[in-house]
């Protein structure tokens, strides 16, 4: 199965999960998984959230994101993955002057 994000309508979200700024995202969702190709604008962030009943894998395609994960700060750059396991807490922010592009995968818990 091929998922072409160019065929999926882009959604603009202000203050993703209670964060700041703008997130642009194209999402594939079915009963098993959410796959999101997103752009986080400079100065934008997600709000802090805990992954209850699922995990999140975020592969940075372009740029770098600063993660606040279980009380630690981590900088993740293009070509690297941030993993937030079930029951763990994180938020992320773009502290750079350029857009950050990433692919996020969230398996659905059943």
Coordinates of C-alpha atoms in Angstrom, one line a residue:
X1 CA 0.0 0.0 0.0
X2 CA 1.3 3.4 -0.9
X3 CA 0.4 6.5 1.0
X4 CA 1.1 9.7 -1.0
X5 CA 0.9 12.7 1.3
X6 CA 0.7 15.0 -1.8
X7 CA -2.8 13.5 -2.2
X8 CA -3.9 14.3 1.4
X9 CA -5.3 17.7 2.2
X10 CA -3.1 19.8 4.4
X11 CA -4.6 21.0 7.7
X12 CA -3.3 24.1 9.6
X13 CA -3.5 23.7 13.4
X14 CA -2.9 26.7 15.7
X15 CA -1.6 25.7 19.2
X16 CA -1.3 21.9 18.7
X17 CA -2.2 20.2 21.9
X18 CA -2.2 23.5 23.7
X19 CA 1.2 24.6 22.3
X20 CA 2.2 27.8 20.4
X21 CA 2.3 28.8 16.8
X22 CA 1.3 26.9 13.7
X23 CA 1.6 23.2 12.6
X24 CA 0.9 22.2 9.0
X25 CA 0.0 18.5 8.7
X26 CA -1.2 15.8 6.3
X27 CA -2.5 12.8 8.1
X28 CA -3.3 9.2 7.1
X29 CA -5.5 7.5 9.7
X30 CA -7.1 4.1 9.9
X31 CA -8.1 1.8 12.8
X32 CA -4.5 0.7 13.4
X33 CA -2.3 3.8 13.0
X34 CA -2.0 7.5 12.5
X35 CA 0.8 8.6 10.1
X36 CA 1.4 12.3 10.0
X37 CA 3.7 14.3 7.7
X38 CA 4.0 17.7 9.4
X39 CA 5.8 21.0 9.3
X40 CA 6.3 23.0 12.6
X41 CA 6.9 26.7 12.0
X42 CA 9.7 28.6 13.7
X43 CA 8.9 29.4 17.3
X44 CA 6.0 26.9 17.3
X45 CA 5.5 24.1 19.8
X46 CA 3.2 21.3 20.9
X47 CA 1.7 21.3 24.3
X48 CA 2.9 18.8 26.9
X49 CA 1.1 15.5 26.6
X50 CA 1.4 11.9 27.9
X51 CA 1.0 8.9 25.5
X52 CA -1.6 6.8 27.3
X53 CA -2.4 3.6 25.4
X54 CA -0.1 4.4 22.5
X55 CA 3.5 5.5 21.7
X56 CA 4.9 8.0 19.1
X57 CA 7.8 7.7 16.7
X58 CA 8.9 11.0 15.1
X59 CA 11.5 10.9 12.3
X60 CA 12.9 14.3 11.5
X61 CA 13.1 14.9 7.8
X62 CA 14.4 18.5 7.7
X63 CA 15.7 20.8 10.5
X64 CA 15.8 20.1 14.2
X65 CA 13.3 19.9 17.0
X66 CA 13.9 20.4 20.7
X67 CA 12.1 17.8 22.8
X68 CA 11.2 17.9 26.5
X69 CA 10.9 14.2 27.3
X70 CA 10.3 13.0 30.9
X71 CA 11.9 16.1 32.3
X72 CA 15.0 16.0 30.0
X73 CA 15.8 18.2 27.0
X74 CA 16.9 16.6 23.8
X75 CA 17.7 18.1 20.4
X76 CA 16.8 15.8 17.5
X77 CA 18.1 16.6 14.0
X78 CA 17.3 15.5 10.4
X79 CA 17.9 11.8 10.1
X80 CA 17.3 11.0 13.7
X81 CA 14.2 9.7 15.5
X82 CA 12.5 10.7 18.8
X83 CA 10.6 7.9 20.4
X84 CA 8.1 8.5 23.2
X85 CA 6.9 5.1 24.6
X86 CA 3.5 4.4 26.2
X87 CA 3.0 6.2 29.5
X88 CA 5.8 8.7 28.9
X89 CA 5.4 12.5 28.5
X90 CA 6.8 14.9 26.0
X91 CA 6.4 18.1 24.1
X92 CA 8.5 19.6 21.3
X93 CA 9.4 23.0 20.0
X94 CA 11.0 24.6 17.0
X95 CA 13.7 26.9 18.4
X96 CA 15.2 27.6 15.0
X97 CA 14.5 30.2 12.3
X98 CA 13.5 27.5 9.7
X99 CA 10.5 25.2 9.3
X100 CA 11.0 21.7 10.7
X101 CA 9.5 18.8 8.7
X102 CA 8.9 15.4 10.3
X103 CA 7.0 12.1 10.0
X104 CA 5.2 10.9 13.1
X105 CA 3.7 7.5 13.5
X106 CA 1.3 6.7 16.4
X107 CA 0.0 3.0 16.5
X108 CA -3.5 2.8 17.8
X109 CA -3.9 0.8 21.0
X110 CA -6.6 -1.9 21.0

